[in-house]
Amino acid sequence: MDDFDGVISAIGPRLRALRVAADVTLAAVSDRTGIPVSTLSRLESGQRKPSLELLLPLAKVYDVPLDDIVDAPETGDPRVQFTPVTTNGVTVVPLTRRAGGLQAFKQIVPGDRYEENPRLGSHEGYHWIYVLNGKLRLILGDKDLVLGPGEVAEFDTHLPHWFGSADRRPVEYLGIFGPQGERMHVKATYSGR
């Protein structure tokens, strides 16, 4: 029964993460699914238990298999196997399976995710980004930045933001996303060698 409760309680944060990754509002999801905004909000917050009637249209909107939303414990092979999710051409590879708290992922942004005047969004949370390959265009409020391999950005997601390709080529980065107030702290010391 504990496993069942854990699976159910993890659905809300997973739905929220899929919506944030797709960069859509609750109202937009409501328009596409016919599910009221209040119901979607309660699903994401865990205040409403999910049903098949609610999860099937959400899986279709986010273009993921139902298994990715439910994420029931696997049987057989005990190794953790992470399934990439692609939404609007952006591929997200989860690196953690912890419900709530900090979530780590690798994201691959295609070169066609480039816009001259993108629409900025904001939401609850905190984001840390480390660029692996390519050039990432990151707009934070009124700042328009280009990050290259090895560069890092950390920001409160209440600040209107957008990211995509800076040069119409694919970009790969590691990201850590967490609830508001939960930050990534990096400490280093020089060894003098």
PDB file of N, CA and C in Angstrom, residues 91-167:
ATOM      1  N   THR A  91      13.622  17.580 -25.840  1.00  0.00           N
ATOM      2  CA  THR A  91      13.738  16.289 -25.172  1.00  0.00           C
ATOM      3  C   THR A  91      14.273  16.484 -23.763  1.00  0.00           C
ATOM      4  N   VAL A  92      13.553  15.911 -22.797  1.00  0.00           N
ATOM      5  CA  VAL A  92      13.949  15.991 -21.396  1.00  0.00           C
ATOM      6  C   VAL A  92      14.233  14.573 -20.916  1.00  0.00           C
ATOM      7  N   VAL A  93      15.451  14.368 -20.395  1.00  0.00           N
ATOM      8  CA  VAL A  93      15.842  13.077 -19.854  1.00  0.00           C
ATOM      9  C   VAL A  93      15.913  13.233 -18.333  1.00  0.00           C
ATOM     10  N   PRO A  94      14.959  12.652 -17.589  1.00  0.00           N
ATOM     11  CA  PRO A  94      15.005  12.789 -16.135  1.00  0.00           C
ATOM     12  C   PRO A  94      16.210  12.059 -15.557  1.00  0.00           C
ATOM     13  N   LEU A  95      16.852  12.667 -14.586  1.00  0.00           N
ATOM     14  CA  LEU A  95      18.000  12.055 -13.935  1.00  0.00           C
ATOM     15  C   LEU A  95      17.695  11.698 -12.484  1.00  0.00           C
ATOM     16  N   THR A  96      16.533  12.114 -12.001  1.00  0.00           N
ATOM     17  CA  THR A  96      16.088  11.761 -10.653  1.00  0.00           C
ATOM     18  C   THR A  96      14.652  11.281 -10.734  1.00  0.00           C
ATOM     19  N   ARG A  97      14.233  10.527  -9.729  1.00  0.00           N
ATOM     20  CA  ARG A  97      12.854  10.036  -9.679  1.00  0.00           C
ATOM     21  C   ARG A  97      12.202  10.406  -8.365  1.00  0.00           C
ATOM     22  N   ARG A  98      12.733  11.369  -7.680  1.00  0.00           N
ATOM     23  CA  ARG A  98      12.224  11.766  -6.380  1.00  0.00           C
ATOM     24  C   ARG A  98      11.020  12.682  -6.553  1.00  0.00           C
ATOM     25  N   ALA A  99       9.918  12.360  -5.907  1.00  0.00           N
ATOM     26  CA  ALA A  99       8.736  13.229  -5.964  1.00  0.00           C
ATOM     27  C   ALA A  99       8.989  14.448  -5.100  1.00  0.00           C
ATOM     28  N   GLY A 100       8.717  15.631  -5.639  1.00  0.00           N
ATOM     29  CA  GLY A 100       8.951  16.857  -4.886  1.00  0.00           C
ATOM     30  C   GLY A 100      10.436  17.117  -4.761  1.00  0.00           C
ATOM     31  N   GLY A 101      10.801  18.201  -4.122  1.00  0.00           N
ATOM     32  CA  GLY A 101      12.208  18.540  -3.934  1.00  0.00           C
ATOM     33  C   GLY A 101      12.900  18.843  -5.249  1.00  0.00           C
ATOM     34  N   LEU A 102      14.219  18.791  -5.225  1.00  0.00           N
ATOM     35  CA  LEU A 102      15.000  19.094  -6.420  1.00  0.00           C
ATOM     36  C   LEU A 102      14.865  17.984  -7.460  1.00  0.00           C
ATOM     37  N   GLN A 103      14.707  18.381  -8.712  1.00  0.00           N
ATOM     38  CA  GLN A 103      14.610  17.445  -9.830  1.00  0.00           C
ATOM     39  C   GLN A 103      15.760  17.749 -10.785  1.00  0.00           C
ATOM     40  N   ALA A 104      16.532  16.736 -11.148  1.00  0.00           N
ATOM     41  CA  ALA A 104      17.635  16.916 -12.083  1.00  0.00           C
ATOM     42  C   ALA A 104      17.258  16.289 -13.422  1.00  0.00           C
ATOM     43  N   PHE A 105      17.684  16.933 -14.509  1.00  0.00           N
ATOM     44  CA  PHE A 105      17.387  16.423 -15.839  1.00  0.00           C
ATOM     45  C   PHE A 105      18.419  16.920 -16.839  1.00  0.00           C
ATOM     46  N   LYS A 106      18.515  16.215 -17.951  1.00  0.00           N
ATOM     47  CA  LYS A 106      19.292  16.682 -19.095  1.00  0.00           C
ATOM     48  C   LYS A 106      18.267  17.109 -20.126  1.00  0.00           C
ATOM     49  N   GLN A 107      18.468  18.271 -20.727  1.00  0.00           N
ATOM     50  CA  GLN A 107      17.516  18.768 -21.712  1.00  0.00           C
ATOM     51  C   GLN A 107      18.251  19.012 -23.026  1.00  0.00           C
ATOM     52  N   ILE A 108      17.619  18.585 -24.112  1.00  0.00           N
ATOM     53  CA  ILE A 108      18.177  18.793 -25.450  1.00  0.00           C
ATOM     54  C   ILE A 108      17.198  19.675 -26.211  1.00  0.00           C
ATOM     55  N   VAL A 109      17.654  20.878 -26.529  1.00  0.00           N
ATOM     56  CA  VAL A 109      16.825  21.868 -27.213  1.00  0.00           C
ATOM     57  C   VAL A 109      17.212  21.858 -28.685  1.00  0.00           C
ATOM     58  N   PRO A 110      16.256  21.633 -29.589  1.00  0.00           N
ATOM     59  CA  PRO A 110      16.600  21.592 -31.011  1.00  0.00           C
ATOM     60  C   PRO A 110      16.951  22.987 -31.527  1.00  0.00           C
ATOM     61  N   GLY A 111      17.680  22.995 -32.643  1.00  0.00           N
ATOM     62  CA  GLY A 111      18.074  24.271 -33.238  1.00  0.00           C
ATOM     63  C   GLY A 111      16.908  25.116 -33.690  1.00  0.00           C
ATOM     64  N   ASP A 112      15.761  24.482 -33.982  1.00  0.00           N
ATOM     65  CA  ASP A 112      14.618  25.272 -34.445  1.00  0.00           C
ATOM     66  C   ASP A 112      13.874  25.959 -33.298  1.00  0.00           C
ATOM     67  N   ARG A 113      14.312  25.732 -32.049  1.00  0.00           N
ATOM     68  CA  ARG A 113      13.710  26.456 -30.926  1.00  0.00           C
ATOM     69  C   ARG A 113      14.487  27.765 -30.775  1.00  0.00           C
ATOM     70  N   TYR A 114      14.299  28.618 -31.751  1.00  0.00           N
ATOM     71  CA  TYR A 114      14.936  29.925 -31.797  1.00  0.00           C
ATOM     72  C   TYR A 114      13.848  30.931 -32.154  1.00  0.00           C
ATOM     73  N   GLU A 115      13.772  31.988 -31.414  1.00  0.00           N
ATOM     74  CA  GLU A 115      12.767  33.012 -31.704  1.00  0.00           C
ATOM     75  C   GLU A 115      13.395  34.381 -31.533  1.00  0.00           C
ATOM     76  N   GLU A 116      13.066  35.291 -32.428  1.00  0.00           N
ATOM     77  CA  GLU A 116      13.557  36.663 -32.306  1.00  0.00           C
ATOM     78  C   GLU A 116      12.967  37.339 -31.078  1.00  0.00           C
ATOM     79  N   ASN A 117      11.645  37.208 -30.902  1.00  0.00           N
ATOM     80  CA  ASN A 117      10.943  37.846 -29.785  1.00  0.00           C
ATOM     81  C   ASN A 117      10.088  36.823 -29.049  1.00  0.00           C
ATOM     82  N   PRO A 118      10.728  35.959 -28.264  1.00  0.00           N
ATOM     83  CA  PRO A 118       9.976  34.896 -27.591  1.00  0.00           C
ATOM     84  C   PRO A 118       9.064  35.436 -26.491  1.00  0.00           C
ATOM     85  N   ARG A 119       8.047  34.637 -26.176  1.00  0.00           N
ATOM     86  CA  ARG A 119       7.129  34.969 -25.080  1.00  0.00           C
ATOM     87  C   ARG A 119       7.734  34.433 -23.786  1.00  0.00           C
ATOM     88  N   LEU A 120       7.972  35.302 -22.824  1.00  0.00           N
ATOM     89  CA  LEU A 120       8.562  34.905 -21.560  1.00  0.00           C
ATOM     90  C   LEU A 120       7.484  34.359 -20.630  1.00  0.00           C
ATOM     91  N   GLY A 121       7.855  33.401 -19.806  1.00  0.00           N
ATOM     92  CA  GLY A 121       6.927  32.830 -18.839  1.00  0.00           C
ATOM     93  C   GLY A 121       7.527  32.888 -17.450  1.00  0.00           C
ATOM     94  N   SER A 122       6.698  32.723 -16.449  1.00  0.00           N
ATOM     95  CA  SER A 122       7.183  32.655 -15.080  1.00  0.00           C
ATOM     96  C   SER A 122       6.323  31.659 -14.319  1.00  0.00           C
ATOM     97  N   HIS A 123       6.889  31.085 -13.277  1.00  0.00           N
ATOM     98  CA  HIS A 123       6.175  30.092 -12.477  1.00  0.00           C
ATOM     99  C   HIS A 123       6.902  29.926 -11.159  1.00  0.00           C
ATOM    100  N   GLU A 124       6.307  29.183 -10.271  1.00  0.00           N
ATOM    101  CA  GLU A 124       6.893  28.881  -8.964  1.00  0.00           C
ATOM    102  C   GLU A 124       8.135  28.033  -9.148  1.00  0.00           C
ATOM    103  N   GLY A 125       9.206  28.315  -8.414  1.00  0.00           N
ATOM    104  CA  GLY A 125      10.363  27.446  -8.432  1.00  0.00           C
ATOM    105  C   GLY A 125      11.679  28.176  -8.545  1.00  0.00           C
ATOM    106  N   TYR A 126      12.725  27.385  -8.685  1.00  0.00           N
ATOM    107  CA  TYR A 126      14.086  27.879  -8.799  1.00  0.00           C
ATOM    108  C   TYR A 126      14.816  26.965  -9.773  1.00  0.00           C
ATOM    109  N   HIS A 127      15.638  27.528 -10.662  1.00  0.00           N
ATOM    110  CA  HIS A 127      16.260  26.744 -11.727  1.00  0.00           C
ATOM    111  C   HIS A 127      17.769  26.992 -11.749  1.00  0.00           C
ATOM    112  N   TRP A 128      18.517  25.909 -11.968  1.00  0.00           N
ATOM    113  CA  TRP A 128      19.961  25.964 -12.128  1.00  0.00           C
ATOM    114  C   TRP A 128      20.278  25.254 -13.430  1.00  0.00           C
ATOM    115  N   ILE A 129      21.083  25.902 -14.294  1.00  0.00           N
ATOM    116  CA  ILE A 129      21.383  25.362 -15.626  1.00  0.00           C
ATOM    117  C   ILE A 129      22.893  25.317 -15.839  1.00  0.00           C
ATOM    118  N   TYR A 130      23.380  24.197 -16.389  1.00  0.00           N
ATOM    119  CA  TYR A 130      24.781  24.041 -16.764  1.00  0.00           C
ATOM    120  C   TYR A 130      24.816  23.598 -18.225  1.00  0.00           C
ATOM    121  N   VAL A 131      25.393  24.412 -19.104  1.00  0.00           N
ATOM    122  CA  VAL A 131      25.412  24.110 -20.535  1.00  0.00           C
ATOM    123  C   VAL A 131      26.501  23.086 -20.840  1.00  0.00           C
ATOM    124  N   LEU A 132      26.100  22.006 -21.534  1.00  0.00           N
ATOM    125  CA  LEU A 132      27.035  20.949 -21.937  1.00  0.00           C
ATOM    126  C   LEU A 132      27.580  21.188 -23.342  1.00  0.00           C
ATOM    127  N   ASN A 133      26.678  21.426 -24.305  1.00  0.00           N
ATOM    128  CA  ASN A 133      27.053  21.618 -25.705  1.00  0.00           C
ATOM    129  C   ASN A 133      26.169  22.684 -26.336  1.00  0.00           C
ATOM    130  N   GLY A 134      26.732  23.425 -27.269  1.00  0.00           N
ATOM    131  CA  GLY A 134      25.961  24.421 -27.997  1.00  0.00           C
ATOM    132  C   GLY A 134      25.914  25.750 -27.267  1.00  0.00           C
ATOM    133  N   LYS A 135      25.087  26.638 -27.802  1.00  0.00           N
ATOM    134  CA  LYS A 135      24.918  27.969 -27.216  1.00  0.00           C
ATOM    135  C   LYS A 135      23.461  28.154 -26.842  1.00  0.00           C
ATOM    136  N   LEU A 136      23.232  28.406 -25.568  1.00  0.00           N
ATOM    137  CA  LEU A 136      21.880  28.567 -25.035  1.00  0.00           C
ATOM    138  C   LEU A 136      21.567  30.046 -24.889  1.00  0.00           C
ATOM    139  N   ARG A 137      20.474  30.451 -25.496  1.00  0.00           N
ATOM    140  CA  ARG A 137      19.991  31.820 -25.311  1.00  0.00           C
ATOM    141  C   ARG A 137      19.042  31.797 -24.125  1.00  0.00           C
ATOM    142  N   LEU A 138      19.348  32.613 -23.126  1.00  0.00           N
ATOM    143  CA  LEU A 138      18.555  32.689 -21.908  1.00  0.00           C
ATOM    144  C   LEU A 138      18.119  34.127 -21.708  1.00  0.00           C
ATOM    145  N   ILE A 139      16.815  34.336 -21.691  1.00  0.00           N
ATOM    146  CA  ILE A 139      16.288  35.669 -21.422  1.00  0.00           C
ATOM    147  C   ILE A 139      15.725  35.647 -20.009  1.00  0.00           C
ATOM    148  N   LEU A 140      16.236  36.539 -19.161  1.00  0.00           N
ATOM    149  CA  LEU A 140      15.783  36.687 -17.778  1.00  0.00           C
ATOM    150  C   LEU A 140      15.336  38.131 -17.594  1.00  0.00           C
ATOM    151  N   GLY A 141      14.029  38.341 -17.522  1.00  0.00           N
ATOM    152  CA  GLY A 141      13.522  39.701 -17.406  1.00  0.00           C
ATOM    153  C   GLY A 141      13.949  40.510 -18.620  1.00  0.00           C
ATOM    154  N   ASP A 142      14.733  41.578 -18.392  1.00  0.00           N
ATOM    155  CA  ASP A 142      15.185  42.418 -19.501  1.00  0.00           C
ATOM    156  C   ASP A 142      16.605  42.081 -19.958  1.00  0.00           C
ATOM    157  N   LYS A 143      17.184  41.006 -19.433  1.00  0.00           N
ATOM    158  CA  LYS A 143      18.536  40.596 -19.827  1.00  0.00           C
ATOM    159  C   LYS A 143      18.460  39.460 -20.849  1.00  0.00           C
ATOM    160  N   ASP A 144      19.208  39.610 -21.935  1.00  0.00           N
ATOM    161  CA  ASP A 144      19.265  38.614 -23.002  1.00  0.00           C
ATOM    162  C   ASP A 144      20.696  38.075 -23.007  1.00  0.00           C
ATOM    163  N   LEU A 145      20.875  36.821 -22.578  1.00  0.00           N
ATOM    164  CA  LEU A 145      22.196  36.236 -22.385  1.00  0.00           C
ATOM    165  C   LEU A 145      22.433  35.064 -23.333  1.00  0.00           C
ATOM    166  N   VAL A 146      23.700  34.800 -23.642  1.00  0.00           N
ATOM    167  CA  VAL A 146      24.083  33.608 -24.393  1.00  0.00           C
ATOM    168  C   VAL A 146      25.094  32.860 -23.535  1.00  0.00           C
ATOM    169  N   LEU A 147      24.776  31.603 -23.215  1.00  0.00           N
ATOM    170  CA  LEU A 147      25.651  30.763 -22.407  1.00  0.00           C
ATOM    171  C   LEU A 147      26.258  29.679 -23.284  1.00  0.00           C
ATOM    172  N   GLY A 148      27.561  29.446 -23.114  1.00  0.00           N
ATOM    173  CA  GLY A 148      28.249  28.399 -23.856  1.00  0.00           C
ATOM    174  C   GLY A 148      28.602  27.241 -22.954  1.00  0.00           C
ATOM    175  N   PRO A 149      29.251  26.206 -23.503  1.00  0.00           N
ATOM    176  CA  PRO A 149      29.621  25.032 -22.714  1.00  0.00           C
ATOM    177  C   PRO A 149      30.412  25.413 -21.461  1.00  0.00           C
ATOM    178  N   GLY A 150      30.010  24.829 -20.323  1.00  0.00           N
ATOM    179  CA  GLY A 150      30.681  25.095 -19.060  1.00  0.00           C
ATOM    180  C   GLY A 150      30.133  26.280 -18.296  1.00  0.00           C
ATOM    181  N   GLU A 151      29.238  27.043 -18.907  1.00  0.00           N
ATOM    182  CA  GLU A 151      28.676  28.207 -18.219  1.00  0.00           C
ATOM    183  C   GLU A 151      27.398  27.822 -17.486  1.00  0.00           C
ATOM    184  N   VAL A 152      27.124  28.553 -16.420  1.00  0.00           N
ATOM    185  CA  VAL A 152      26.038  28.229 -15.499  1.00  0.00           C
ATOM    186  C   VAL A 152      25.137  29.445 -15.292  1.00  0.00           C
ATOM    187  N   ALA A 153      23.848  29.175 -15.103  1.00  0.00           N
ATOM    188  CA  ALA A 153      22.897  30.216 -14.728  1.00  0.00           C
ATOM    189  C   ALA A 153      22.051  29.666 -13.580  1.00  0.00           C
ATOM    190  N   GLU A 154      21.671  30.544 -12.677  1.00  0.00           N
ATOM    191  CA  GLU A 154      20.836  30.175 -11.544  1.00  0.00           C
ATOM    192  C   GLU A 154      19.835  31.306 -11.372  1.00  0.00           C
ATOM    193  N   PHE A 155      18.524  30.970 -11.306  1.00  0.00           N
ATOM    194  CA  PHE A 155      17.541  32.040 -11.200  1.00  0.00           C
ATOM    195  C   PHE A 155      16.234  31.581 -10.576  1.00  0.00           C
ATOM    196  N   ASP A 156      15.547  32.532 -10.006  1.00  0.00           N
ATOM    197  CA  ASP A 156      14.206  32.342  -9.450  1.00  0.00           C
ATOM    198  C   ASP A 156      13.250  32.355 -10.638  1.00  0.00           C
ATOM    199  N   THR A 157      12.425  31.331 -10.782  1.00  0.00           N
ATOM    200  CA  THR A 157      11.558  31.222 -11.953  1.00  0.00           C
ATOM    201  C   THR A 157      10.333  32.137 -11.894  1.00  0.00           C
ATOM    202  N   HIS A 158      10.207  32.915 -10.817  1.00  0.00           N
ATOM    203  CA  HIS A 158       9.180  33.961 -10.810  1.00  0.00           C
ATOM    204  C   HIS A 158       9.575  35.063 -11.795  1.00  0.00           C
ATOM    205  N   LEU A 159      10.887  35.206 -12.023  1.00  0.00           N
ATOM    206  CA  LEU A 159      11.397  36.177 -12.980  1.00  0.00           C
ATOM    207  C   LEU A 159      11.009  35.682 -14.380  1.00  0.00           C
ATOM    208  N   PRO A 160      10.328  36.518 -15.177  1.00  0.00           N
ATOM    209  CA  PRO A 160       9.960  36.073 -16.530  1.00  0.00           C
ATOM    210  C   PRO A 160      11.206  35.602 -17.286  1.00  0.00           C
ATOM    211  N   HIS A 161      11.094  34.441 -17.932  1.00  0.00           N
ATOM    212  CA  HIS A 161      12.260  33.847 -18.584  1.00  0.00           C
ATOM    213  C   HIS A 161      11.858  33.038 -19.813  1.00  0.00           C
ATOM    214  N   TRP A 162      12.876  32.750 -20.627  1.00  0.00           N
ATOM    215  CA  TRP A 162      12.735  31.901 -21.810  1.00  0.00           C
ATOM    216  C   TRP A 162      14.121  31.409 -22.160  1.00  0.00           C
ATOM    217  N   PHE A 163      14.227  30.175 -22.671  1.00  0.00           N
ATOM    218  CA  PHE A 163      15.505  29.730 -23.204  1.00  0.00           C
ATOM    219  C   PHE A 163      15.298  28.883 -24.435  1.00  0.00           C
ATOM    220  N   GLY A 164      16.294  28.964 -25.322  1.00  0.00           N
ATOM    221  CA  GLY A 164      16.281  28.224 -26.570  1.00  0.00           C
ATOM    222  C   GLY A 164      17.651  28.302 -27.206  1.00  0.00           C
ATOM    223  N   SER A 165      17.729  27.937 -28.459  1.00  0.00           N
ATOM    224  CA  SER A 165      18.993  27.963 -29.183  1.00  0.00           C
ATOM    225  C   SER A 165      19.391  29.409 -29.482  1.00  0.00           C
ATOM    226  N   ALA A 166      20.695  29.707 -29.297  1.00  0.00           N
ATOM    227  CA  ALA A 166      21.193  31.050 -29.599  1.00  0.00           C
ATOM    228  C   ALA A 166      21.596  31.186 -31.061  1.00  0.00           C
ATOM    229  N   ASP A 167      21.870  30.049 -31.729  1.00  0.00           N
ATOM    230  CA  ASP A 167      22.403  30.121 -33.088  1.00  0.00           C
ATOM    231  C   ASP A 167      21.758  29.123 -34.049  1.00  0.00           C
TER     232      ASP A 167
END
